[in-house]
Coordinates of C-alpha atoms in Angstrom, one line a residue:
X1 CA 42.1 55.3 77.2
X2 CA 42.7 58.3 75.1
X3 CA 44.0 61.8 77.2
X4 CA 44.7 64.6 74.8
X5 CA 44.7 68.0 76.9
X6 CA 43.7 71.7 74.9
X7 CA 44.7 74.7 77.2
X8 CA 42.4 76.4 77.0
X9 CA 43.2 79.7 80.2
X10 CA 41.7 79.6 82.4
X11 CA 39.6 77.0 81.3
X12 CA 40.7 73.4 81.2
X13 CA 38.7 71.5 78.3
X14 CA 39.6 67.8 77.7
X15 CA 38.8 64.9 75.8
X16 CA 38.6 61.8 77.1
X17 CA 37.1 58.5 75.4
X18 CA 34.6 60.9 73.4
X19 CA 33.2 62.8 76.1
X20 CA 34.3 66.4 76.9
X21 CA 35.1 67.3 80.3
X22 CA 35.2 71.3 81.1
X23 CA 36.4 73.4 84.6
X24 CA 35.6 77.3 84.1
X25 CA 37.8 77.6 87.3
X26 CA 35.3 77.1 89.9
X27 CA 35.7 73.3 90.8
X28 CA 38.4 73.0 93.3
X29 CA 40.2 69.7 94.5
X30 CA 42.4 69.6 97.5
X31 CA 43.4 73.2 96.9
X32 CA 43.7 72.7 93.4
X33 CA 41.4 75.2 91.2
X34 CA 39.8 74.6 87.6
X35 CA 39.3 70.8 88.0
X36 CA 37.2 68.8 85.7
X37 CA 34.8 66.1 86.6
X38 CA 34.7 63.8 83.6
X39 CA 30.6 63.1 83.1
X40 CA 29.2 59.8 82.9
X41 CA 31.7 57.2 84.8
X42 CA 30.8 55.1 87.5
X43 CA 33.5 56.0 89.4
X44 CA 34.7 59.6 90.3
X45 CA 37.8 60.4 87.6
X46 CA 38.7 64.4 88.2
X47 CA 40.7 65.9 85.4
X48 CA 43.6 68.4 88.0
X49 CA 45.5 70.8 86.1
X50 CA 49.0 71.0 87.1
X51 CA 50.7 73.4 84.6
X52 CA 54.4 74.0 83.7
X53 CA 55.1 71.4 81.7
X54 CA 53.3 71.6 78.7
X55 CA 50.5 73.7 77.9
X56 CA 47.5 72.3 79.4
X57 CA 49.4 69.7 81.3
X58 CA 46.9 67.6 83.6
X59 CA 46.9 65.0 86.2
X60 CA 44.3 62.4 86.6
X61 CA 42.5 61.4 90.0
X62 CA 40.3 58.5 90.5
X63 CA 38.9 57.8 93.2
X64 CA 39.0 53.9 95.0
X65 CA 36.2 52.3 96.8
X66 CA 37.5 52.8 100.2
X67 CA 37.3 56.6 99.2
X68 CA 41.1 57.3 98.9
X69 CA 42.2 59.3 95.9
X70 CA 45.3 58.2 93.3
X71 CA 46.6 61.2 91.4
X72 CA 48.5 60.5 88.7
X73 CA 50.5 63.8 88.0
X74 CA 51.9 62.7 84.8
X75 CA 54.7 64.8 83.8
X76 CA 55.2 67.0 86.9
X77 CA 57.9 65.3 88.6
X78 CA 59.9 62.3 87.8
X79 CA 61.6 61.1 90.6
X80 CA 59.8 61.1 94.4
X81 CA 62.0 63.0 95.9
X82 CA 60.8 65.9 94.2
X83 CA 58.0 65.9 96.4
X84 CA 58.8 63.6 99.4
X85 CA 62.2 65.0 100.6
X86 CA 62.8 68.6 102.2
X87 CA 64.5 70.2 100.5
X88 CA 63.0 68.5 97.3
X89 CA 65.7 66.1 95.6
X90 CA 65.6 65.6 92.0
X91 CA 67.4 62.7 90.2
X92 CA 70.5 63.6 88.4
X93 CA 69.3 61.6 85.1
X94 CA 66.4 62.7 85.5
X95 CA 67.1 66.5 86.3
X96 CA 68.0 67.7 82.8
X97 CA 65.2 66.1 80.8
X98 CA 62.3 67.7 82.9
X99 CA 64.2 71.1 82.2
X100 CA 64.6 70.7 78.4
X101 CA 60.8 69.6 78.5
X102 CA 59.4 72.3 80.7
X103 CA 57.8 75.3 79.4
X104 CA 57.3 77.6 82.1
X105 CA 59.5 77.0 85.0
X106 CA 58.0 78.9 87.4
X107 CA 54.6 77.4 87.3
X108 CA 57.0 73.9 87.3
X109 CA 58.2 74.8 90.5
X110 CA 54.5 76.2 91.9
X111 CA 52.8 73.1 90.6
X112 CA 55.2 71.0 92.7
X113 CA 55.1 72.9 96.0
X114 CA 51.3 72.0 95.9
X115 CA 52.0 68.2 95.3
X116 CA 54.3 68.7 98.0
X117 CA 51.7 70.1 100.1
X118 CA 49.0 67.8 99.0
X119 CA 51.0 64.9 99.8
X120 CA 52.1 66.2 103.2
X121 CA 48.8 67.9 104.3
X122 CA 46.5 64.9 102.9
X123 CA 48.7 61.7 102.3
X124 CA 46.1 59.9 104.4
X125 CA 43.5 60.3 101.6
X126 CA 45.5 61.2 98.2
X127 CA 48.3 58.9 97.2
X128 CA 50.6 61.2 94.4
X129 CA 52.8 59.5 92.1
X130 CA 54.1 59.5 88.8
X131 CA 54.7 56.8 86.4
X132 CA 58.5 58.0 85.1
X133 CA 59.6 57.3 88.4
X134 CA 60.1 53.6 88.8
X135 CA 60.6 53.2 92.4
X136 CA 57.1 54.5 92.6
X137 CA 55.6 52.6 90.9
X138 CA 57.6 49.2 92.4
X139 CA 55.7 50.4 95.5
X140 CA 52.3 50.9 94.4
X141 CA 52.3 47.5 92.6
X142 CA 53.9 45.4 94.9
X143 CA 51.2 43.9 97.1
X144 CA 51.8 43.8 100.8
X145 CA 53.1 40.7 102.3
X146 CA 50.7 37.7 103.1
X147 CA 49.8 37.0 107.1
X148 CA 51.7 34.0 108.6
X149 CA 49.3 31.1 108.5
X150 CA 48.0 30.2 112.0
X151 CA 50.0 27.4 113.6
X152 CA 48.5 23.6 113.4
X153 CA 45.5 22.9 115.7
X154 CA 43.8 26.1 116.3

């Protein structure tokens, strides 16, 4: 699947697959303003900008058939603890690639207190996660252990 993202302030226009998704800043997410809805899919795909890192940087939420969200923040973070600890932890190797990347650090920092938030307010219903951080993803692919069989004769 193709993402390329235009910023666009304060619109959010992207492309995705051929069909053009666009926010004029009303839709709202969780808190999070300017979100796309991405026309045409059978299941709901919401296009969440999360600036700081690139111009028009944006994450991607789908929603599962047990209506739980995954949003994939892409670039945001890289490590976890940059959203799950207090105070938030980054990852030494990690640290000084996300700051040669960034391009506004402030809105880095904002974008992340409201993962933060979203992830502590609403972790019941929106699972956050990034793909650069491996231990992430070892979690959300592992499936969960199998039950013990029931003993003989029952």
């Amino acid at each position: 699947m193709l993402l390329a993202t235009v910023a666009t302030a304060p619109a959010c226009c992207t492309a995705l697959g051929g069909q053009l998704a666009v926010a004029d800043g009303s839709a709202e997410w969780f808190g999070f303003a300017g979100v796309a809805r991405v026309p045409g899919l059978a299941c709901e795909v919401l296009l969440v900008p999360l600036p700081g890192h690139s111009a028009g940087h944006t994450g991607v939420a789908v929603r599962d058939g047990d209506g739980r969200w995954l949003l994939h923040a892409g670039d945001a973070y890289m490590y976890h603890g940059e959203i799950e600890r207090t105070p938030p932890l980054a990852h030494p190797a990690f640290a000084p690639v996300q700051q040669g990347a960034q391009t506004d650090a402030e809105a880095v920092r904002a974008t992340r207190e409201r993962l933060r938030a979203l992830r502590r307010d609403h972790g019941d219903r929106v699972t956050v996660f990034s793909a650069h951080d491996p231990w992430e993803f070892a979690r959300l692919t592992t499936p969960p252990p199998l039950p013990a069989p029931a003993p003989p004769g029952r």
